[in-house]
CSV table of C-alpha atoms and ligand atoms in Angstrom, one decimal:
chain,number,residue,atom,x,y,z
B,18,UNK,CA,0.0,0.0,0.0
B,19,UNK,CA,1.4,3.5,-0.5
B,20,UNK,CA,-0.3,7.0,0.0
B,21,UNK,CA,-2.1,7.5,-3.2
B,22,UNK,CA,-3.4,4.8,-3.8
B,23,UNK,CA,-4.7,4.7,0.0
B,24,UNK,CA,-5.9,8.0,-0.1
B,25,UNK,CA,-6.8,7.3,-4.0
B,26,UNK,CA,-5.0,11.1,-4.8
B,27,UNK,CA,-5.7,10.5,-8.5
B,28,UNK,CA,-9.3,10.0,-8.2
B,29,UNK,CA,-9.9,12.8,-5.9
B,30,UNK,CA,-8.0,15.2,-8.3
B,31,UNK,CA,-10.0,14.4,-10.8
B,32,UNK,CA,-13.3,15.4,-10.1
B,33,UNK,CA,-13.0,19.2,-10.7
B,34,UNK,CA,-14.2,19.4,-14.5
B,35,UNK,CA,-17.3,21.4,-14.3
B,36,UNK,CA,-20.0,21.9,-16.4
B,37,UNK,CA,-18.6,19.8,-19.1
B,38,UNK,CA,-16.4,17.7,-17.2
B,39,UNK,CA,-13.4,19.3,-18.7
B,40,UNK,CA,-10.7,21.1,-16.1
B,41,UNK,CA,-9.1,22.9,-19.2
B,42,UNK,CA,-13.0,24.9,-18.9
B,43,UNK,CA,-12.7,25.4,-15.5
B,44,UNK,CA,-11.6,29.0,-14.4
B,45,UNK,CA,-9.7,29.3,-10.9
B,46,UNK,CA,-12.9,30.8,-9.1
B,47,UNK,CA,-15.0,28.1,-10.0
B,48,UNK,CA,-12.4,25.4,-9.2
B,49,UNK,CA,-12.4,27.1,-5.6
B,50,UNK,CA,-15.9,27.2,-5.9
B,51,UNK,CA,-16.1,22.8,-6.5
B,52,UNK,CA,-13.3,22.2,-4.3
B,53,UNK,CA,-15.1,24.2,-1.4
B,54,UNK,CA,-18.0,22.4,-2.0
B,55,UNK,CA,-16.7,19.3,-2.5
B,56,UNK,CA,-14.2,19.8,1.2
B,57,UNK,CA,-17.8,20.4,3.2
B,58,UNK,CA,-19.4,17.3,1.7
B,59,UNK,CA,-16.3,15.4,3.4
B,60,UNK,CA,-17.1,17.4,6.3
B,61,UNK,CA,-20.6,16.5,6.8
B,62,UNK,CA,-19.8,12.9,5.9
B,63,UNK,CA,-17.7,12.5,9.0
B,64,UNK,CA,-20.1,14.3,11.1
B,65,UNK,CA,-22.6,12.1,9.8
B,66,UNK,CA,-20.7,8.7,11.3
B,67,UNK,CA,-19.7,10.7,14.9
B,68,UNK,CA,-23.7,11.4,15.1
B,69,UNK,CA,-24.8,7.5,14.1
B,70,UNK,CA,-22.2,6.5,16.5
B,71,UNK,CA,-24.0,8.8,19.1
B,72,UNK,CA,-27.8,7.7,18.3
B,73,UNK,CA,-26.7,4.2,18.3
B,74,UNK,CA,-25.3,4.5,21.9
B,75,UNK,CA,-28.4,6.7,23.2
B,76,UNK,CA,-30.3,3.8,21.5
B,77,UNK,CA,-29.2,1.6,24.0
B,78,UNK,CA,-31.5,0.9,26.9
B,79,UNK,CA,-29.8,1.3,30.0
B,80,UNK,CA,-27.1,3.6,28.4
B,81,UNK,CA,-24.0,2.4,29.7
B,82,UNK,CA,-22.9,5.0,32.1
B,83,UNK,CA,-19.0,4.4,30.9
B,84,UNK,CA,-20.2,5.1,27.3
B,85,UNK,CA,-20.9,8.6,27.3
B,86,UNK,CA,-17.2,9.7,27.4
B,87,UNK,CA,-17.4,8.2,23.7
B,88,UNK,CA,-19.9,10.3,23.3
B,89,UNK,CA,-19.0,13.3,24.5
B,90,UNK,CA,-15.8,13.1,22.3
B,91,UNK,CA,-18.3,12.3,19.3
B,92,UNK,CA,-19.8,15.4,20.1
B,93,UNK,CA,-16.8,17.2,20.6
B,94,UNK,CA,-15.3,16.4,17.0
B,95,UNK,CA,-18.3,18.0,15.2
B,96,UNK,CA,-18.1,20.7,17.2
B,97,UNK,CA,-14.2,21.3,16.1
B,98,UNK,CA,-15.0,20.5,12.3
B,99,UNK,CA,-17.4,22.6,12.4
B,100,UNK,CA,-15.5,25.8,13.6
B,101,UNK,CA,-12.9,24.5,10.6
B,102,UNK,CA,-15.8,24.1,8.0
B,103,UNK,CA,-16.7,27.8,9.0
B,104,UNK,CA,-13.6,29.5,8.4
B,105,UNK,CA,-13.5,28.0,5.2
B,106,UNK,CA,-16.2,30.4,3.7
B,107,UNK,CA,-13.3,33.2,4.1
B,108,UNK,CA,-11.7,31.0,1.4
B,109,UNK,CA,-14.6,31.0,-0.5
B,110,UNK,CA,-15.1,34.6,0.2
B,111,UNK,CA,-12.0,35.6,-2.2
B,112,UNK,CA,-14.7,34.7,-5.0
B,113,UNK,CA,-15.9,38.5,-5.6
B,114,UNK,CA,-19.0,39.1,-7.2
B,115,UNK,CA,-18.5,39.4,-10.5
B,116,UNK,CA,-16.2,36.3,-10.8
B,117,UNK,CA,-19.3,34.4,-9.6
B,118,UNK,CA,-21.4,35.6,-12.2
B,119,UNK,CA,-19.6,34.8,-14.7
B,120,UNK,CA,-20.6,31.2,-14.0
B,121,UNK,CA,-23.7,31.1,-11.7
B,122,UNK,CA,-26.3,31.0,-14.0
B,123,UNK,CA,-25.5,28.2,-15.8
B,124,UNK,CA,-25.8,26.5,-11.6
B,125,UNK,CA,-29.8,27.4,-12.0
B,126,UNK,CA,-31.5,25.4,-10.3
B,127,UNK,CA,-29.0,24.2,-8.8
B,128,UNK,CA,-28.1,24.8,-4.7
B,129,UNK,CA,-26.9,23.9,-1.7
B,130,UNK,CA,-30.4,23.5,-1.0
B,131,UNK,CA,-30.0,19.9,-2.7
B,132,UNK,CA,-27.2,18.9,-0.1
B,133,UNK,CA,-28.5,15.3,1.1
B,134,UNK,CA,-26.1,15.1,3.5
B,135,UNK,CA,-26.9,18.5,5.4
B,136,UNK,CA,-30.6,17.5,5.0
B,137,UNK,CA,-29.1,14.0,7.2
B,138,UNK,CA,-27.7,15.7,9.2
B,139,UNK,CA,-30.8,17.4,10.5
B,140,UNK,CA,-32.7,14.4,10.3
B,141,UNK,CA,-30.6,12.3,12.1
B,142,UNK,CA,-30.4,15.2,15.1
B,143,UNK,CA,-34.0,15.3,15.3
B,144,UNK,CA,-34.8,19.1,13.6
B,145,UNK,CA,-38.8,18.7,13.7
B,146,UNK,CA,-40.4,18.7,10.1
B,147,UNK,CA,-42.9,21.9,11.5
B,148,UNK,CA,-40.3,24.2,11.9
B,149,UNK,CA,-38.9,23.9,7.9
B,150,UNK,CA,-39.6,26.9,6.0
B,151,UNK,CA,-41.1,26.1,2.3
B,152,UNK,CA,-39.2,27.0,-0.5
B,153,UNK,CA,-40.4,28.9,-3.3
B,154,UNK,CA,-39.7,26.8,-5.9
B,155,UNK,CA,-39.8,22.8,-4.7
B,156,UNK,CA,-42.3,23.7,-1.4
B,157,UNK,CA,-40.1,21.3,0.3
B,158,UNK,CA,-36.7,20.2,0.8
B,159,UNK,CA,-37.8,16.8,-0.1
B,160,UNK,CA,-38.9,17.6,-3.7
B,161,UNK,CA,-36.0,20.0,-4.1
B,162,UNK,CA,-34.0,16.8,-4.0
B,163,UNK,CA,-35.7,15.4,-7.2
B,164,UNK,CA,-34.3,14.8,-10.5
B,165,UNK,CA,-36.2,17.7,-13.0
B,166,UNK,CA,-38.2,14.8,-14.2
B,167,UNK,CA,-40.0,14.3,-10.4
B,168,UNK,CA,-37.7,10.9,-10.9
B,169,UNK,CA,-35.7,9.8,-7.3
B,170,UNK,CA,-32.1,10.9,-7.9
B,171,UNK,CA,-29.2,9.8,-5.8
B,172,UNK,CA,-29.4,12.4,-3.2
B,173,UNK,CA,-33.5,11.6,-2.6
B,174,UNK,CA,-32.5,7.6,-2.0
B,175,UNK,CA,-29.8,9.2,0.3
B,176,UNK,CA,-32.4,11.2,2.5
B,177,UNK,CA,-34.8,8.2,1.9
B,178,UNK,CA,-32.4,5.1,3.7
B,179,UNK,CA,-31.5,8.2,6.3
B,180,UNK,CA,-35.3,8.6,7.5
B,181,UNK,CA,-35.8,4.8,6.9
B,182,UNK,CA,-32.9,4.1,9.2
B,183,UNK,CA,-34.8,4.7,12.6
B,184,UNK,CA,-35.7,7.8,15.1
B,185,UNK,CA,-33.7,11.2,15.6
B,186,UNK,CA,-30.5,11.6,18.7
B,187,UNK,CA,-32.9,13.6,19.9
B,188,UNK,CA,-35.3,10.6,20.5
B,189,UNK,CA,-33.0,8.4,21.9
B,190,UNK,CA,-31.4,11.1,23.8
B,191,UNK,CA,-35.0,12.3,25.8
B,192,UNK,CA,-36.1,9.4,26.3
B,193,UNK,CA,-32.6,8.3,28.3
B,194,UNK,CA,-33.0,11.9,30.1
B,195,UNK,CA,-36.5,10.5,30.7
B,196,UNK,CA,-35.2,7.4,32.4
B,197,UNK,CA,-32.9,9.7,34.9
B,198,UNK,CA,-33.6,8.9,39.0
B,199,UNK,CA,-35.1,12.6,39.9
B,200,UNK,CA,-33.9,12.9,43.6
B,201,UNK,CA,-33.6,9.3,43.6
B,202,UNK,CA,-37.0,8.3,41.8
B,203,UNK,CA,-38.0,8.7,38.4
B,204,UNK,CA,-41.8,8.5,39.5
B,205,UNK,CA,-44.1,11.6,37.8
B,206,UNK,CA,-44.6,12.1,41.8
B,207,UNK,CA,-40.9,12.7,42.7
B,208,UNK,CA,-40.4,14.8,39.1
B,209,UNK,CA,-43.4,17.0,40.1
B,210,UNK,CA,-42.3,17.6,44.1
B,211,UNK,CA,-39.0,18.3,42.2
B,212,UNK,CA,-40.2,20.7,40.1
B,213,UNK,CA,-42.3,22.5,42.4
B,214,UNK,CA,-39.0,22.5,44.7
B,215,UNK,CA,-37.5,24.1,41.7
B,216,UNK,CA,-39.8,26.9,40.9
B,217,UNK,CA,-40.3,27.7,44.6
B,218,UNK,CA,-36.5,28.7,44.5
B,219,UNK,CA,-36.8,30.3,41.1
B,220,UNK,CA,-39.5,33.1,42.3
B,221,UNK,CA,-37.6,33.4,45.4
B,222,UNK,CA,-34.4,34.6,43.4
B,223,UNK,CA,-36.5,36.8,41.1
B,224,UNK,CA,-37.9,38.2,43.9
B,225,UNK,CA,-34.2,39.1,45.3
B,226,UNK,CA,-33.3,40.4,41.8
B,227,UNK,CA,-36.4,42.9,42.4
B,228,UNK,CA,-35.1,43.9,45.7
B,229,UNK,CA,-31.6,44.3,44.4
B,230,UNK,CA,-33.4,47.0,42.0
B,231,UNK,CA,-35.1,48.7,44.5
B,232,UNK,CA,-32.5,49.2,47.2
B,233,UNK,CA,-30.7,50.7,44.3
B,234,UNK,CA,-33.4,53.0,43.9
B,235,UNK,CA,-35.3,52.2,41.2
B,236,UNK,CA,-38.1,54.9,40.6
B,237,UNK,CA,-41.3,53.1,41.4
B,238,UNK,CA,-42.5,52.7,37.8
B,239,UNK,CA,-39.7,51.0,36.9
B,240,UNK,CA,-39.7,48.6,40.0
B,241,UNK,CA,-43.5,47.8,38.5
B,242,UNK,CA,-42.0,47.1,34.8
B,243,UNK,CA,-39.0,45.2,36.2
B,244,UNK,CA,-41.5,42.9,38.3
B,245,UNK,CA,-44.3,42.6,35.5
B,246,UNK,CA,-40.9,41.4,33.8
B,247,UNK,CA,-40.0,38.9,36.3
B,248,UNK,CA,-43.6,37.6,36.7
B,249,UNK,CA,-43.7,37.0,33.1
B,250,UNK,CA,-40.4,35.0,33.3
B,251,UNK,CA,-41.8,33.0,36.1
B,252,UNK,CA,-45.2,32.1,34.6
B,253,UNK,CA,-43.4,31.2,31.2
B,254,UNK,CA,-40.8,28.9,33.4
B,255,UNK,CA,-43.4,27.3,35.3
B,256,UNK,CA,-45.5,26.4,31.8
B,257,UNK,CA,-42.2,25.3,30.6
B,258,UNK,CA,-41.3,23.2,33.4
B,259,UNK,CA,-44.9,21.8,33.8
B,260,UNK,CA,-44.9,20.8,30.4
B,261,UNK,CA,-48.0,23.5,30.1
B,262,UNK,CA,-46.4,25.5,27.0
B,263,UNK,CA,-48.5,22.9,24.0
B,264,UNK,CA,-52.3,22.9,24.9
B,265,UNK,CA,-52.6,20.5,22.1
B,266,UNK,CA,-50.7,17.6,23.8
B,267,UNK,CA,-52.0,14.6,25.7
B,268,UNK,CA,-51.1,13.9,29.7
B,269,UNK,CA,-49.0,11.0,28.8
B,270,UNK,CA,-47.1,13.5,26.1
B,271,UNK,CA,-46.7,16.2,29.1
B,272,UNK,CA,-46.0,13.4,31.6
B,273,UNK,CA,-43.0,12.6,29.4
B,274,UNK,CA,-41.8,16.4,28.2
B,275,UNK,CA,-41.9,17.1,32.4
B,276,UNK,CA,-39.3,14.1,33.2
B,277,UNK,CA,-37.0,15.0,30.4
B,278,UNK,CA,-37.3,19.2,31.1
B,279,UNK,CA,-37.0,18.0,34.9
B,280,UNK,CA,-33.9,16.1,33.9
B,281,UNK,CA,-32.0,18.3,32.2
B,282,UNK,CA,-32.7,21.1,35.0
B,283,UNK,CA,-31.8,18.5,38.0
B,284,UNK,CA,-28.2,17.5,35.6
B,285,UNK,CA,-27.4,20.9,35.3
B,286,UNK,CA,-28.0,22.0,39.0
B,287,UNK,CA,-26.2,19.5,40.5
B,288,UNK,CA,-23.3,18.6,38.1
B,289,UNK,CA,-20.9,18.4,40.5
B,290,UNK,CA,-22.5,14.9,42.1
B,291,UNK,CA,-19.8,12.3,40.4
B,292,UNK,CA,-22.9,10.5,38.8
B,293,UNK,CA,-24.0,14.1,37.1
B,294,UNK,CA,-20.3,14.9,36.1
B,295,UNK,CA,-21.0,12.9,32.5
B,296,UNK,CA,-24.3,13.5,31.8
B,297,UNK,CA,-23.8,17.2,31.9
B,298,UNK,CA,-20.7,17.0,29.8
B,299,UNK,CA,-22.8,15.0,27.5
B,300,UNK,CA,-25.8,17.9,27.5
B,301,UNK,CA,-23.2,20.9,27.2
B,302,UNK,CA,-21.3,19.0,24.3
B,303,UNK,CA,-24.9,19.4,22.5
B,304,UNK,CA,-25.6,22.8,23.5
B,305,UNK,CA,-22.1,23.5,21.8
B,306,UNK,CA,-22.6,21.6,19.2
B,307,UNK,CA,-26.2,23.0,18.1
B,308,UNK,CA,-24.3,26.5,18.7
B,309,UNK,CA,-22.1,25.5,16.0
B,310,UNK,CA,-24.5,24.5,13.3
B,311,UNK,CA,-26.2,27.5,14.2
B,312,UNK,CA,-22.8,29.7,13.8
B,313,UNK,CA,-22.4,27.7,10.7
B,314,UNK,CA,-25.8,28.9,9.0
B,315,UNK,CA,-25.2,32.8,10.3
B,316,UNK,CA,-21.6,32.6,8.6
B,317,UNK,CA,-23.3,31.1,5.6
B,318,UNK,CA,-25.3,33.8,5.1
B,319,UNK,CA,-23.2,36.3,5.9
B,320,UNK,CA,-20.7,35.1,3.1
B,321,UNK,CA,-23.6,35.2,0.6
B,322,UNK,CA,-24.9,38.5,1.5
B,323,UNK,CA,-21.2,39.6,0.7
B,324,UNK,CA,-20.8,37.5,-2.4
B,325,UNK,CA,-24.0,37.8,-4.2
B,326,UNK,CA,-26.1,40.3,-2.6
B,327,UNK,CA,-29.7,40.1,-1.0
B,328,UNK,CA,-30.8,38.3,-4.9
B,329,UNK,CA,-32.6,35.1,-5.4
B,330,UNK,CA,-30.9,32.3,-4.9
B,331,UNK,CA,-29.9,29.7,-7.5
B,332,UNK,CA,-32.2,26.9,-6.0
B,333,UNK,CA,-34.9,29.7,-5.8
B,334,UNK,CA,-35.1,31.0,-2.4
B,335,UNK,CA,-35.4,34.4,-1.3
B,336,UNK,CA,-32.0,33.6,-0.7
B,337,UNK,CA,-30.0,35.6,2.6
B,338,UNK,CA,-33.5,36.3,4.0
B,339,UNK,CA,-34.1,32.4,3.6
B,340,UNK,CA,-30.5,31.5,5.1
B,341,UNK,CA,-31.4,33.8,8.3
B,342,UNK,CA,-34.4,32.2,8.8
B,343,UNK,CA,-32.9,29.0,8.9
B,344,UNK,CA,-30.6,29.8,11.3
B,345,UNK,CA,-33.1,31.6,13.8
B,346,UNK,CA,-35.6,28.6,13.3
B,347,UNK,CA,-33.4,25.6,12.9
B,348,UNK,CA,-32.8,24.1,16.5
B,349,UNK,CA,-33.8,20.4,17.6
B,350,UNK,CA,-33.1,21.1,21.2
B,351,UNK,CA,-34.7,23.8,22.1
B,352,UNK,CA,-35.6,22.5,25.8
B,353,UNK,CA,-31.4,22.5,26.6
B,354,UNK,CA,-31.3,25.9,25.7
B,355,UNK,CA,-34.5,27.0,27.2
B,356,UNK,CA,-33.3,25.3,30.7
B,357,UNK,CA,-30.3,28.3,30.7
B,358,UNK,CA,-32.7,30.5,31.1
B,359,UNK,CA,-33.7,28.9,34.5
B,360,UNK,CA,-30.8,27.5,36.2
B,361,UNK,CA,-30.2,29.3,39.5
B,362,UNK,CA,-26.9,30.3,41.6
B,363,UNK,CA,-25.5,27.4,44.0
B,364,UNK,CA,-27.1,28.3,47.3
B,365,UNK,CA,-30.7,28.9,45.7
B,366,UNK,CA,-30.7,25.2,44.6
B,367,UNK,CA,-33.1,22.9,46.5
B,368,UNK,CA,-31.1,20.7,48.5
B,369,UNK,CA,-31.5,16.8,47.6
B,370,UNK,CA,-32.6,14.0,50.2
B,371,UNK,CA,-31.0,11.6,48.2
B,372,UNK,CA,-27.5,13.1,47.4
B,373,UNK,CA,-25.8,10.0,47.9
B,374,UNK,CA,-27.6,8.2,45.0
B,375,UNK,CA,-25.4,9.8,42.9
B,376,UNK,CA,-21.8,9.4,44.5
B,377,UNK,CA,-19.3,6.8,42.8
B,378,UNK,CA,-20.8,3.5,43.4
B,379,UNK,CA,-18.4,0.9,45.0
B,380,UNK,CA,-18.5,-2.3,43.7
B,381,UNK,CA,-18.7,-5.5,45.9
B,382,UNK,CA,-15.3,-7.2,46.4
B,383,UNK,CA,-15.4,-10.7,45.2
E,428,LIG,C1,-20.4,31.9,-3.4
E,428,LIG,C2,-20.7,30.9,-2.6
E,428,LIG,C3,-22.1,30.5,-2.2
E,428,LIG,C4,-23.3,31.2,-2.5
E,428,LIG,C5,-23.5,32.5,-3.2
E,428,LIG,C6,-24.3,30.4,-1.8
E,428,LIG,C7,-25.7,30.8,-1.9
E,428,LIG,C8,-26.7,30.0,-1.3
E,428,LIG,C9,-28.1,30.4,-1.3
E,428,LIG,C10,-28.7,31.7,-1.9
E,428,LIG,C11,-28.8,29.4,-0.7
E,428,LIG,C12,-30.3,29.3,-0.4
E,428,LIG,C13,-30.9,28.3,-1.4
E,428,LIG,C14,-31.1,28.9,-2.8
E,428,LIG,O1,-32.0,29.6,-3.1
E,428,LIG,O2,-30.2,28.6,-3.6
E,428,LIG,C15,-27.8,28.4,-0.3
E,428,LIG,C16,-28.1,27.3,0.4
E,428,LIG,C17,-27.2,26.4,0.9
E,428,LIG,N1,-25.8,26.5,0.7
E,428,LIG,FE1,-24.8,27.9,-0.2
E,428,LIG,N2,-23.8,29.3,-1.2
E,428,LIG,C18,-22.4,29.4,-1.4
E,428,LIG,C19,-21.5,28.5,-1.0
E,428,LIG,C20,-21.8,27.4,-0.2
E,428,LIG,C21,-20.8,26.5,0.3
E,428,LIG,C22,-19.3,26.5,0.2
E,428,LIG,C23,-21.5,25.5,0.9
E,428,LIG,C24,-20.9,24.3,1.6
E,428,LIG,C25,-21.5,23.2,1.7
E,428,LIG,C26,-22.9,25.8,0.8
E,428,LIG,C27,-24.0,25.0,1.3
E,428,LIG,C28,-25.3,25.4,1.3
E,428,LIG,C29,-26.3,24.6,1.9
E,428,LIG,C30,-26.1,23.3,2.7
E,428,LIG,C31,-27.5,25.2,1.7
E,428,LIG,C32,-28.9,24.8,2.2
E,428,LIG,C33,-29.2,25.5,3.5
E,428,LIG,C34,-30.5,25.2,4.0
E,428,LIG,O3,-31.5,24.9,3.3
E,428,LIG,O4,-30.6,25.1,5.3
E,428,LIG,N3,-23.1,27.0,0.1
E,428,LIG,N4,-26.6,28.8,-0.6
């Protein structure tokens, strides 16, 4: 074995030729254009085996507690090639406006839009099919995949095995933040005297964040803003936390949202019990990870805005304005980010009657 053939160099160097699959036609700018293209693709492949990895481990039922190291690194590795996949739109930034146009048309209606493998990558996270945003042309991101014909092309049996291959990480990861002990039990009794714990101490803090204000001498109509403020923040906490926030959902649904919100808020709160110390590096590695996907559509968009402007995209979208919306609308867990806005200062915490649940177990000598 030697290096190219390993690495099959030849191959790989060969599959810049354009529009007419000649490299002689090929101008620098849209060879950086391909090659850009072509580097992300290799980006999200690997991303795409660190998150199977991950759902397949979640999938498991108990979780192996030793396990979730492996995942946290998983996590951890698209997190770093995503911060490298984002600088490399400064590369492709060096493509000025006209240079584009010179070729872009002929791209119509071709887009990034008909990336399979970003459309996996959402799928296998979990991103809920509601939150999508149409686009103009195709309606969905399904038919955009299409062959012009309405035919299945290669990217559309891509999606296709992806959704056929079984529920989201985000599945598999709520329902083993479902599973977690609460205080010791994972009965809806012990979750709900949790959460009530939980919100006691929340509206007690508020409250001292009002007081803070007024010692500082807030004029009064502030103080009643500030506190009509806090109230709100309270009552939308406590619908949260109750799983009250979707009218539309059945008790067992709620039941179910309450023990995985209640989960993630108990994880956080007391991270420093040995037992916690993965989990939460498990949860944070997502947060992080989310952040970068999210980072990775804002860059995106910024880099278009600069190359081509606020026009229609090649895949027919209303192009930047579609890209922002993406990235404001785009998250899959939405309840890991909602839980910083209600995780409280050390000595506020509730303090647990079963503590030592949670301490490294000791196994039995033989
Ligand atoms: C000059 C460079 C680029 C321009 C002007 C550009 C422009 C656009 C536009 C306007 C869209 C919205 C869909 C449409 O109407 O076409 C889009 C979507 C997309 N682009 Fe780019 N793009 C560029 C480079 C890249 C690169 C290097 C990648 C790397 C993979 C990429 C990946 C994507 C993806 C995945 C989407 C779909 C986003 C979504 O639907 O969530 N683009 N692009």
């Amino acid at each position: 074995m030697n290096y190219w053939d390993y690495i099959h160099v030849e191959e790989l160097l060969a599959l810049q030729g354009g529009f007419d699959d000649d490299e002689q036609k090929v101008s620098n700018d849209e060879a950086l254009f391909i090659v850009v293209h072509q580097i992300y693709e290799l980006w999200f492949k690997l991303i795409l085996r660190e998150l199977t990895s991950a759902r397949e481990l979640f999938r498991q039922n108990p979780v192996p507690d030793q396990k979730l190291a492996s995942a946290a690194r998983s996590f951890r590795r698209v997190v770093t090639i995503f911060e490298q996949a984002i600088q490399h739109f400064r590369v492709m930034e060096t493509l000025t406006t006209r240079d584009y146009l010179d070729f872009r048309d002929r791209l119509i209606p071709a887009s990034g839009f008909q990336s399979a493998q970003l459309r996996e990558i959402e799928v296998l996270l979990g991103l809920d099919d509601a939150l999508r945003i149409p686009l103009g042309r195709e309606g969905s991101y399904k038919e955009a995949l299409k062959t012009a014909d309405g035919s299945p092309s290669s990217a559309t049996r891509r999606l296709e095995a992806r959704l056929a291959s079984g529920p989201s990480l985000k599945h598999y990861l709520y329902e083993w933040l479902s599973r977690t002990p609460i205080d010791g039990s994972s009965e809806p009794e012990a979750v709900l005297r949790f959460l009530r714990n939980y919100m006691r101490s929340m509206r007690a803090e508020n409250e001292r964040r009002v007081q803070i204000a007024i010692d500082k001498a807030l004029a009064p109509a502030d103080v009643e803003r500030l506190r009509a403020r806090y109230e709100a923040e309270n009552a939308n906490a406590e619908a949260f936390l109750l799983a009250e926030d979707d009218p539309g959902a059945d008790e067992a649904t709620r039941e179910k949202r309450r023990a995985v919100r209640a989960a993630i808020v108990f994880i956080e709160s007391y991270r420093d019990l040995p037992r916690l110390a993965w989990p939460r590096e498990v949860l944070d590695r997502i947060l992080e990870m989310e952040q970068a996907m999210l980072i990775w559509r804002q860059r995106h968009a910024r880099m278009v805005e600069r190359v081509i402007g606020r026009r229609t995209g090649t895949g027919g979208s209303a192009g930047v304005d579609y890209l922002d919306q993406t990235a404001l609308r785009y998250r899959v867990f939405g309840d890991l980010w909602t839980v910083r806005s209600l995780l409280l200062r050390q000595p506020s915490v509730p303090e647990l009657e079963h503590a030592s649940d949670y301490g490294f177990r000791v196994e039995d000598s033989p």
